[in-house]
Amino acid sequence: MLKVISFTICPFVQRITALLEAKGLPYQVEYIELANKPDWFLEISPNGQVPLLLTEQGSALFESDAIAEYLEDSFGPLQPELTPEQKALNRAWSTLGSKQYLVQCSAQSSADIETLVERSAKLAGAFTKVEKALGTHRYFNSNSPSMVDIAWLPVLHRAWIIKEKTGYDFLAGFPKVQAWQSAILDSGLTAPSVSTAFMERFEEYYLSERTLLGRLRQHCPKCDCDAHTLEQQCTELKCCTQLQACDTTASQCGDSGCCG
C-alpha cells in the first residue's frame, strides 16, 4: 500500500492526499514532527521535506510535483482525454497553485496589519490570474476535479478556514474564484485529505495571539475584513488592531522551508 510521510498542516502534503482521495486509492499516512525529524526519515528523504511517498515497489518519492505526476502516470489520469498541450497547461496552472502555499502560510502568520496587507496582495496577484482563466465549468476546466483543482485545493481550503474563523477574506473581489472554492469544498475532498488533528494544529500555528488573524478571531469576531478594508474599516472599529503585535518566534510551515 502507498504510504505518505506527513506533517499535520503541510499544504504540500494535502495536495497529495487530496489527489489520492480523488483517485480512490488506498494509502496510509505517518506523521512526523519537522522540528524533530527521525533519522530514518532523513536517510530516505533527499531534501528532508514532506511529503514523502513510499511506493509499493519500495521507492521513496519526494517533491509534491513529482509525486503528483507519478500518481497520474501510475494510476490513471483524472482527465484522460487531454491533449499534450492541455496537459502542459494543467501542469503550469498546478505549479502556479503550489507556489502560493508558502505565500499563504506567510500571510497567515503575519503579526501586524501592514504585513498581512502586503502578503495578501501577493496572493491576490495569483487570484487575479485565476479569475481571468476560470470559465463556465464547475471546476477549473471541467465539471469534475482535475489536477489543477487538486493543486489549488490547499490554498482555497485554508482561505475558507480563515474566513470562517476570523472574517478575513483572502478571496474578496474574486467572485469566480469564490465559486470555484465552493465547488472544491463541496467535492468532499478537503476533510479526508487532512488529519483529525489538522484544525487544532492549524489554529495553534496561525490563529493564536502571535498573529493578527488570531487576534481578529479572538477580539473582533464580527468584522468583515479583507486586504482592502482591514486598515480603514477595522482600524476605525478599534477592536481588531488595538493589541500590539506579538513576537512571532515560533517556526511556521511557510517560514521554515520544511514543507515541499
mmCIF file of N, CA and C in Angstrom, residues 142-258:
data_model
loop_
_atom_site.group_PDB
_atom_site.id
_atom_site.type_symbol
_atom_site.label_atom_id
_atom_site.label_comp_id
_atom_site.label_asym_id
_atom_site.label_seq_id
_atom_site.Cartn_x
_atom_site.Cartn_y
_atom_site.Cartn_z
ATOM 1 N N SER A 142 -13.189 21.811 -16.129
ATOM 2 C CA SER A 142 -14.075 20.673 -16.367
ATOM 3 C C SER A 142 -15.149 20.658 -15.292
ATOM 4 N N ASN A 143 -16.032 19.678 -15.360
ATOM 5 C CA ASN A 143 -17.090 19.555 -14.363
ATOM 6 C C ASN A 143 -16.781 18.506 -13.307
ATOM 7 N N SER A 144 -15.551 18.031 -13.275
ATOM 8 C CA SER A 144 -15.070 17.144 -12.222
ATOM 9 C C SER A 144 -13.662 17.585 -11.847
ATOM 10 N N PRO A 145 -13.206 17.283 -10.628
ATOM 11 C CA PRO A 145 -11.902 17.766 -10.182
ATOM 12 C C PRO A 145 -10.758 17.290 -11.081
ATOM 13 N N SER A 146 -9.854 18.205 -11.372
ATOM 14 C CA SER A 146 -8.682 17.924 -12.199
ATOM 15 C C SER A 146 -7.421 18.116 -11.370
ATOM 16 N N MET A 147 -6.277 17.912 -12.000
ATOM 17 C CA MET A 147 -5.010 18.134 -11.316
ATOM 18 C C MET A 147 -4.859 19.584 -10.873
ATOM 19 N N VAL A 148 -5.388 20.501 -11.656
ATOM 20 C CA VAL A 148 -5.314 21.922 -11.281
ATOM 21 C C VAL A 148 -6.132 22.175 -10.018
ATOM 22 N N ASP A 149 -7.317 21.630 -9.965
ATOM 23 C CA ASP A 149 -8.167 21.802 -8.779
ATOM 24 C C ASP A 149 -7.491 21.241 -7.532
ATOM 25 N N ILE A 150 -6.862 20.077 -7.691
ATOM 26 C CA ILE A 150 -6.186 19.460 -6.550
ATOM 27 C C ILE A 150 -5.016 20.322 -6.087
ATOM 28 N N ALA A 151 -4.286 20.907 -7.027
ATOM 29 C CA ALA A 151 -3.140 21.731 -6.661
ATOM 30 C C ALA A 151 -3.555 22.994 -5.920
ATOM 31 N N TRP A 152 -4.708 23.548 -6.281
ATOM 32 C CA TRP A 152 -5.193 24.772 -5.620
ATOM 33 C C TRP A 152 -6.026 24.479 -4.378
ATOM 34 N N LEU A 153 -6.405 23.232 -4.178
ATOM 35 C CA LEU A 153 -7.270 22.871 -3.045
ATOM 36 C C LEU A 153 -6.719 23.334 -1.693
ATOM 37 N N PRO A 154 -5.436 23.116 -1.368
ATOM 38 C CA PRO A 154 -4.952 23.574 -0.059
ATOM 39 C C PRO A 154 -5.090 25.086 0.136
ATOM 40 N N VAL A 155 -4.855 25.866 -0.913
ATOM 41 C CA VAL A 155 -4.968 27.325 -0.810
ATOM 42 C C VAL A 155 -6.413 27.727 -0.552
ATOM 43 N N LEU A 156 -7.328 27.164 -1.328
ATOM 44 C CA LEU A 156 -8.732 27.537 -1.203
ATOM 45 C C LEU A 156 -9.337 27.014 0.095
ATOM 46 N N HIS A 157 -8.905 25.854 0.528
ATOM 47 C CA HIS A 157 -9.372 25.299 1.800
ATOM 48 C C HIS A 157 -8.949 26.186 2.965
ATOM 49 N N ARG A 158 -7.699 26.591 2.980
ATOM 50 C CA ARG A 158 -7.199 27.436 4.062
ATOM 51 C C ARG A 158 -7.828 28.829 4.026
ATOM 52 N N ALA A 159 -8.069 29.343 2.835
ATOM 53 C CA ALA A 159 -8.744 30.638 2.737
ATOM 54 C C ALA A 159 -10.144 30.561 3.343
ATOM 55 N N TRP A 160 -10.814 29.435 3.116
ATOM 56 C CA TRP A 160 -12.145 29.231 3.710
ATOM 57 C C TRP A 160 -12.058 29.168 5.232
ATOM 58 N N ILE A 161 -11.070 28.456 5.760
ATOM 59 C CA ILE A 161 -10.910 28.353 7.217
ATOM 60 C C ILE A 161 -10.696 29.735 7.821
ATOM 61 N N ILE A 162 -9.819 30.516 7.213
ATOM 62 C CA ILE A 162 -9.537 31.854 7.736
ATOM 63 C C ILE A 162 -10.794 32.716 7.714
ATOM 64 N N LYS A 163 -11.558 32.642 6.624
ATOM 65 C CA LYS A 163 -12.805 33.431 6.543
ATOM 66 C C LYS A 163 -13.792 32.980 7.621
ATOM 67 N N GLU A 164 -13.936 31.685 7.807
ATOM 68 C CA GLU A 164 -14.868 31.157 8.793
ATOM 69 C C GLU A 164 -14.473 31.533 10.212
ATOM 70 N N LYS A 165 -13.182 31.482 10.498
ATOM 71 C CA LYS A 165 -12.713 31.676 11.869
ATOM 72 C C LYS A 165 -12.512 33.144 12.238
ATOM 73 N N THR A 166 -12.163 33.980 11.255
ATOM 74 C CA THR A 166 -11.773 35.359 11.584
ATOM 75 C C THR A 166 -12.586 36.420 10.852
ATOM 76 N N GLY A 167 -13.248 36.075 9.767
ATOM 77 C CA GLY A 167 -13.925 37.066 8.947
ATOM 78 C C GLY A 167 -13.051 37.653 7.863
ATOM 79 N N TYR A 168 -11.751 37.385 7.928
ATOM 80 C CA TYR A 168 -10.823 37.938 6.936
ATOM 81 C C TYR A 168 -10.895 37.103 5.658
ATOM 82 N N ASP A 169 -11.050 37.774 4.519
ATOM 83 C CA ASP A 169 -11.282 37.061 3.264
ATOM 84 C C ASP A 169 -10.158 37.310 2.267
ATOM 85 N N PHE A 170 -9.350 36.282 2.036
ATOM 86 C CA PHE A 170 -8.292 36.371 1.024
ATOM 87 C C PHE A 170 -8.883 36.481 -0.384
ATOM 88 N N LEU A 171 -10.117 36.030 -0.568
ATOM 89 C CA LEU A 171 -10.714 35.949 -1.900
ATOM 90 C C LEU A 171 -11.668 37.106 -2.197
ATOM 91 N N ALA A 172 -11.701 38.128 -1.369
ATOM 92 C CA ALA A 172 -12.594 39.259 -1.611
ATOM 93 C C ALA A 172 -12.285 39.885 -2.966
ATOM 94 N N GLY A 173 -13.344 40.121 -3.758
ATOM 95 C CA GLY A 173 -13.159 40.739 -5.064
ATOM 96 C C GLY A 173 -12.923 39.763 -6.189
ATOM 97 N N PHE A 174 -12.977 38.454 -5.876
ATOM 98 C CA PHE A 174 -12.757 37.431 -6.901
ATOM 99 C C PHE A 174 -13.947 36.476 -6.924
ATOM 100 N N PRO A 175 -15.070 36.871 -7.506
ATOM 101 C CA PRO A 175 -16.288 36.041 -7.452
ATOM 102 C C PRO A 175 -16.145 34.683 -8.125
ATOM 103 N N LYS A 176 -15.414 34.612 -9.227
ATOM 104 C CA LYS A 176 -15.239 33.314 -9.886
ATOM 105 C C LYS A 176 -14.385 32.382 -9.029
ATOM 106 N N VAL A 177 -13.353 32.918 -8.396
ATOM 107 C CA VAL A 177 -12.519 32.096 -7.519
ATOM 108 C C VAL A 177 -13.329 31.640 -6.308
ATOM 109 N N GLN A 178 -14.207 32.502 -5.803
ATOM 110 C CA GLN A 178 -15.062 32.121 -4.685
ATOM 111 C C GLN A 178 -16.008 30.987 -5.071
ATOM 112 N N ALA A 179 -16.561 31.044 -6.287
ATOM 113 C CA ALA A 179 -17.426 29.959 -6.759
ATOM 114 C C ALA A 179 -16.626 28.675 -6.935
ATOM 115 N N TRP A 180 -15.424 28.805 -7.425
ATOM 116 C CA TRP A 180 -14.526 27.650 -7.581
ATOM 117 C C TRP A 180 -14.214 27.050 -6.215
ATOM 118 N N GLN A 181 -13.939 27.924 -5.247
ATOM 119 C CA GLN A 181 -13.682 27.466 -3.887
ATOM 120 C C GLN A 181 -14.873 26.661 -3.363
ATOM 121 N N SER A 182 -16.081 27.147 -3.575
ATOM 122 C CA SER A 182 -17.276 26.442 -3.106
ATOM 123 C C SER A 182 -17.393 25.064 -3.749
ATOM 124 N N ALA A 183 -17.074 24.991 -5.034
ATOM 125 C CA ALA A 183 -17.139 23.700 -5.728
ATOM 126 C C ALA A 183 -16.137 22.718 -5.136
ATOM 127 N N ILE A 184 -14.944 23.183 -4.873
ATOM 128 C CA ILE A 184 -13.922 22.297 -4.311
ATOM 129 C C ILE A 184 -14.295 21.857 -2.902
ATOM 130 N N LEU A 185 -14.833 22.771 -2.097
ATOM 131 C CA LEU A 185 -15.265 22.403 -0.757
ATOM 132 C C LEU A 185 -16.406 21.387 -0.816
ATOM 133 N N ASP A 186 -17.283 21.522 -1.814
ATOM 134 C CA ASP A 186 -18.407 20.600 -1.967
ATOM 135 C C ASP A 186 -17.996 19.251 -2.552
ATOM 136 N N SER A 187 -16.786 19.175 -3.060
ATOM 137 C CA SER A 187 -16.332 17.930 -3.690
ATOM 138 C C SER A 187 -16.154 16.793 -2.695
ATOM 139 N N GLY A 188 -16.024 17.115 -1.416
ATOM 140 C CA GLY A 188 -15.800 16.099 -0.400
ATOM 141 C C GLY A 188 -14.358 15.670 -0.260
ATOM 142 N N LEU A 189 -13.436 16.401 -0.892
ATOM 143 C CA LEU A 189 -12.026 16.020 -0.853
ATOM 144 C C LEU A 189 -11.240 16.679 0.265
ATOM 145 N N THR A 190 -11.749 17.780 0.817
ATOM 146 C CA THR A 190 -10.944 18.512 1.802
ATOM 147 C C THR A 190 -10.854 17.776 3.141
ATOM 148 N N ALA A 191 -11.978 17.350 3.674
ATOM 149 C CA ALA A 191 -11.963 16.726 5.001
ATOM 150 C C ALA A 191 -11.107 15.461 5.067
ATOM 151 N N PRO A 192 -11.252 14.506 4.146
ATOM 152 C CA PRO A 192 -10.430 13.294 4.252
ATOM 153 C C PRO A 192 -8.965 13.502 3.890
ATOM 154 N N SER A 193 -8.626 14.667 3.332
ATOM 155 C CA SER A 193 -7.232 14.908 2.942
ATOM 156 C C SER A 193 -6.395 15.480 4.081
ATOM 157 N N VAL A 194 -7.011 15.710 5.232
ATOM 158 C CA VAL A 194 -6.269 16.194 6.406
ATOM 159 C C VAL A 194 -6.570 15.282 7.587
ATOM 160 N N SER A 195 -5.744 15.363 8.610
ATOM 161 C CA SER A 195 -5.912 14.512 9.785
ATOM 162 C C SER A 195 -6.973 15.092 10.715
ATOM 163 N N THR A 196 -7.393 14.283 11.673
ATOM 164 C CA THR A 196 -8.361 14.751 12.663
ATOM 165 C C THR A 196 -7.772 15.836 13.545
ATOM 166 N N ALA A 197 -6.448 15.912 13.605
ATOM 167 C CA ALA A 197 -5.783 16.934 14.422
ATOM 168 C C ALA A 197 -5.477 18.198 13.630
ATOM 169 N N PHE A 198 -5.855 18.219 12.356
ATOM 170 C CA PHE A 198 -5.481 19.338 11.496
ATOM 171 C C PHE A 198 -5.954 20.680 12.025
ATOM 172 N N MET A 199 -7.233 20.813 12.335
ATOM 173 C CA MET A 199 -7.772 22.108 12.725
ATOM 174 C C MET A 199 -7.119 22.625 14.009
ATOM 175 N N GLU A 200 -6.933 21.750 14.959
ATOM 176 C CA GLU A 200 -6.299 22.160 16.214
ATOM 177 C C GLU A 200 -4.884 22.667 15.966
ATOM 178 N N ARG A 201 -4.129 21.945 15.158
ATOM 179 C CA ARG A 201 -2.758 22.368 14.876
ATOM 180 C C ARG A 201 -2.728 23.635 14.030
ATOM 181 N N PHE A 202 -3.653 23.754 13.086
ATOM 182 C CA PHE A 202 -3.725 24.941 12.240
ATOM 183 C C PHE A 202 -3.987 26.178 13.095
ATOM 184 N N GLU A 203 -4.936 26.079 14.000
ATOM 185 C CA GLU A 203 -5.247 27.214 14.863
ATOM 186 C C GLU A 203 -4.071 27.537 15.777
ATOM 187 N N GLU A 204 -3.383 26.516 16.236
ATOM 188 C CA GLU A 204 -2.215 26.714 17.104
ATOM 189 C C GLU A 204 -1.130 27.499 16.379
ATOM 190 N N TYR A 205 -0.933 27.235 15.105
ATOM 191 C CA TYR A 205 0.108 27.901 14.328
ATOM 192 C C TYR A 205 -0.315 29.282 13.853
ATOM 193 N N TYR A 206 -1.552 29.390 13.343
ATOM 194 C CA TYR A 206 -1.926 30.596 12.609
ATOM 195 C C TYR A 206 -3.013 31.443 13.248
ATOM 196 N N LEU A 207 -3.675 30.950 14.278
ATOM 197 C CA LEU A 207 -4.760 31.706 14.882
ATOM 198 C C LEU A 207 -4.562 31.878 16.378
ATOM 199 N N SER A 208 -3.329 32.082 16.779
ATOM 200 C CA SER A 208 -3.013 32.337 18.184
ATOM 201 C C SER A 208 -2.822 33.835 18.375
ATOM 202 N N GLU A 209 -2.528 34.232 19.583
ATOM 203 C CA GLU A 209 -2.280 35.647 19.880
ATOM 204 C C GLU A 209 -1.028 36.161 19.176
ATOM 205 N N ARG A 210 -0.186 35.273 18.673
ATOM 206 C CA ARG A 210 1.025 35.712 17.982
ATOM 207 C C ARG A 210 0.712 36.364 16.647
ATOM 208 N N THR A 211 -0.445 36.031 16.049
ATOM 209 C CA THR A 211 -0.754 36.503 14.710
ATOM 210 C C THR A 211 -1.905 37.500 14.735
ATOM 211 N N LEU A 212 -1.915 38.389 13.748
ATOM 212 C CA LEU A 212 -3.025 39.333 13.639
ATOM 213 C C LEU A 212 -4.332 38.598 13.384
ATOM 214 N N LEU A 213 -4.308 37.561 12.544
ATOM 215 C CA LEU A 213 -5.526 36.803 12.283
ATOM 216 C C LEU A 213 -6.053 36.147 13.555
ATOM 217 N N GLY A 214 -5.143 35.691 14.406
ATOM 218 C CA GLY A 214 -5.564 35.113 15.673
ATOM 219 C C GLY A 214 -6.243 36.139 16.551
ATOM 220 N N ARG A 215 -5.722 37.355 16.555
ATOM 221 C CA ARG A 215 -6.327 38.408 17.369
ATOM 222 C C ARG A 215 -7.636 38.898 16.743
ATOM 223 N N LEU A 216 -7.735 38.854 15.407
ATOM 224 C CA LEU A 216 -9.015 39.148 14.760
ATOM 225 C C LEU A 216 -10.072 38.170 15.260
ATOM 226 N N ARG A 217 -9.691 36.919 15.336
ATOM 227 C CA ARG A 217 -10.647 35.889 15.752
ATOM 228 C C ARG A 217 -11.082 36.084 17.196
ATOM 229 N N GLN A 218 -10.137 36.410 18.059
ATOM 230 C CA GLN A 218 -10.436 36.441 19.481
ATOM 231 C C GLN A 218 -11.070 37.746 19.941
ATOM 232 N N HIS A 219 -10.752 38.841 19.252
ATOM 233 C CA HIS A 219 -11.188 40.147 19.753
ATOM 234 C C HIS A 219 -12.106 40.892 18.806
ATOM 235 N N CYS A 220 -12.292 40.395 17.607
ATOM 236 C CA CYS A 220 -13.143 41.083 16.641
ATOM 237 C C CYS A 220 -13.899 40.065 15.791
ATOM 238 N N PRO A 221 -14.686 39.210 16.423
ATOM 239 C CA PRO A 221 -15.293 38.098 15.690
ATOM 240 C C PRO A 221 -16.332 38.498 14.653
ATOM 241 N N LYS A 222 -16.845 39.723 14.709
ATOM 242 C CA LYS A 222 -17.907 40.115 13.789
ATOM 243 C C LYS A 222 -17.419 40.964 12.619
ATOM 244 N N CYS A 223 -16.116 41.173 12.517
ATOM 245 C CA CYS A 223 -15.600 42.005 11.434
ATOM 246 C C CYS A 223 -15.734 41.307 10.083
ATOM 247 N N ASP A 224 -15.931 42.111 9.058
ATOM 248 C CA ASP A 224 -15.954 41.613 7.687
ATOM 249 C C ASP A 224 -14.779 42.278 6.977
ATOM 250 N N CYS A 225 -13.610 41.663 7.081
ATOM 251 C CA CYS A 225 -12.372 42.312 6.668
ATOM 252 C C CYS A 225 -11.716 41.588 5.494
ATOM 253 N N ASP A 226 -10.997 42.353 4.706
ATOM 254 C CA ASP A 226 -10.106 41.802 3.700
ATOM 255 C C ASP A 226 -8.969 42.797 3.520
ATOM 256 N N ALA A 227 -8.107 42.544 2.571
ATOM 257 C CA ALA A 227 -6.931 43.404 2.408
ATOM 258 C C ALA A 227 -7.312 44.840 2.038
ATOM 259 N N HIS A 228 -8.503 45.031 1.469
ATOM 260 C CA HIS A 228 -8.925 46.367 1.074
ATOM 261 C C HIS A 228 -9.569 47.135 2.224
ATOM 262 N N THR A 229 -10.171 46.426 3.171
ATOM 263 C CA THR A 229 -10.912 47.096 4.234
ATOM 264 C C THR A 229 -10.218 47.054 5.583
ATOM 265 N N LEU A 230 -9.198 46.223 5.718
ATOM 266 C CA LEU A 230 -8.624 45.979 7.038
ATOM 267 C C LEU A 230 -8.133 47.261 7.693
ATOM 268 N N GLU A 231 -7.354 48.042 6.973
ATOM 269 C CA GLU A 231 -6.806 49.253 7.575
ATOM 270 C C GLU A 231 -7.899 50.280 7.851
ATOM 271 N N GLN A 232 -8.827 50.473 6.909
ATOM 272 C CA GLN A 232 -9.825 51.504 7.071
ATOM 273 C C GLN A 232 -10.931 51.086 8.050
ATOM 274 N N GLN A 233 -11.682 50.058 7.681
ATOM 275 C CA GLN A 233 -12.847 49.669 8.462
ATOM 276 C C GLN A 233 -12.479 49.174 9.844
ATOM 277 N N CYS A 234 -11.521 48.243 9.913
ATOM 278 C CA CYS A 234 -11.251 47.592 11.191
ATOM 279 C C CYS A 234 -10.460 48.488 12.131
ATOM 280 N N THR A 235 -9.602 49.350 11.577
ATOM 281 C CA THR A 235 -8.884 50.268 12.441
ATOM 282 C C THR A 235 -9.854 51.269 13.052
ATOM 283 N N GLU A 236 -10.841 51.684 12.254
ATOM 284 C CA GLU A 236 -11.839 52.614 12.772
ATOM 285 C C GLU A 236 -12.666 51.978 13.884
ATOM 286 N N LEU A 237 -12.927 50.677 13.752
ATOM 287 C CA LEU A 237 -13.688 49.995 14.787
ATOM 288 C C LEU A 237 -12.865 49.813 16.059
ATOM 289 N N LYS A 238 -11.544 49.867 15.901
ATOM 290 C CA LYS A 238 -10.613 49.797 17.036
ATOM 291 C C LYS A 238 -10.812 48.537 17.882
ATOM 292 N N CYS A 239 -11.198 47.465 17.253
ATOM 293 C CA CYS A 239 -11.319 46.227 18.007
ATOM 294 C C CYS A 239 -10.339 45.179 17.516
ATOM 295 N N CYS A 240 -10.051 45.183 16.211
ATOM 296 C CA CYS A 240 -9.145 44.172 15.672
ATOM 297 C C CYS A 240 -7.689 44.514 15.945
ATOM 298 N N THR A 241 -7.385 45.780 15.975
ATOM 299 C CA THR A 241 -5.983 46.178 15.917
ATOM 300 C C THR A 241 -5.495 46.898 17.163
ATOM 301 N N GLN A 242 -6.268 46.856 18.230
ATOM 302 C CA GLN A 242 -5.855 47.591 19.403
ATOM 303 C C GLN A 242 -4.723 46.897 20.158
ATOM 304 N N LEU A 243 -4.549 45.616 19.927
ATOM 305 C CA LEU A 243 -3.473 44.899 20.597
ATOM 306 C C LEU A 243 -2.175 45.031 19.825
ATOM 307 N N GLN A 244 -1.096 45.145 20.502
ATOM 308 C CA GLN A 244 0.201 45.211 19.856
ATOM 309 C C GLN A 244 0.560 43.853 19.277
ATOM 310 N N ALA A 245 1.283 43.882 18.189
ATOM 311 C CA ALA A 245 1.716 42.627 17.571
ATOM 312 C C ALA A 245 2.631 41.884 18.523
ATOM 313 N N CYS A 246 2.415 40.590 18.601
ATOM 314 C CA CYS A 246 3.229 39.760 19.473
ATOM 315 C C CYS A 246 4.451 39.247 18.728
ATOM 316 N N ASP A 247 5.432 38.823 19.462
ATOM 317 C CA ASP A 247 6.641 38.268 18.866
ATOM 318 C C ASP A 247 6.320 36.932 18.215
ATOM 319 N N THR A 248 6.695 36.772 16.959
ATOM 320 C CA THR A 248 6.423 35.517 16.246
ATOM 321 C C THR A 248 7.710 34.733 16.081
ATOM 322 N N THR A 249 8.181 34.181 17.162
ATOM 323 C CA THR A 249 9.424 33.416 17.111
ATOM 324 C C THR A 249 9.173 31.950 16.772
ATOM 325 N N ALA A 250 7.912 31.522 16.919
ATOM 326 C CA ALA A 250 7.633 30.114 16.639
ATOM 327 C C ALA A 250 7.791 29.837 15.151
ATOM 328 N N SER A 251 8.374 28.701 14.835
ATOM 329 C CA SER A 251 8.580 28.325 13.441
ATOM 330 C C SER A 251 7.254 28.022 12.769
ATOM 331 N N GLN A 252 7.047 28.622 11.600
ATOM 332 C CA GLN A 252 5.829 28.374 10.828
ATOM 333 C C GLN A 252 6.174 27.497 9.642
ATOM 334 N N CYS A 253 5.172 26.813 9.143
ATOM 335 C CA CYS A 253 5.374 25.940 7.975
ATOM 336 C C CYS A 253 5.969 26.734 6.818
ATOM 337 N N GLY A 254 5.429 27.936 6.590
ATOM 338 C CA GLY A 254 5.883 28.726 5.469
ATOM 339 C C GLY A 254 7.222 29.392 5.680
ATOM 340 N N ASP A 255 7.618 29.577 6.938
ATOM 341 C CA ASP A 255 8.862 30.290 7.217
ATOM 342 C C ASP A 255 10.068 29.350 7.332
ATOM 343 N N SER A 256 9.801 28.099 7.646
ATOM 344 C CA SER A 256 10.903 27.204 7.945
ATOM 345 C C SER A 256 11.400 26.433 6.728
ATOM 346 N N GLY A 257 10.600 26.454 5.656
ATOM 347 C CA GLY A 257 11.008 25.719 4.466
ATOM 348 C C GLY A 257 10.997 24.213 4.653
ATOM 349 N N CYS A 258 10.202 23.751 5.610
ATOM 350 C CA CYS A 258 10.190 22.317 5.899
ATOM 351 C C CYS A 258 9.243 21.538 5.016
#
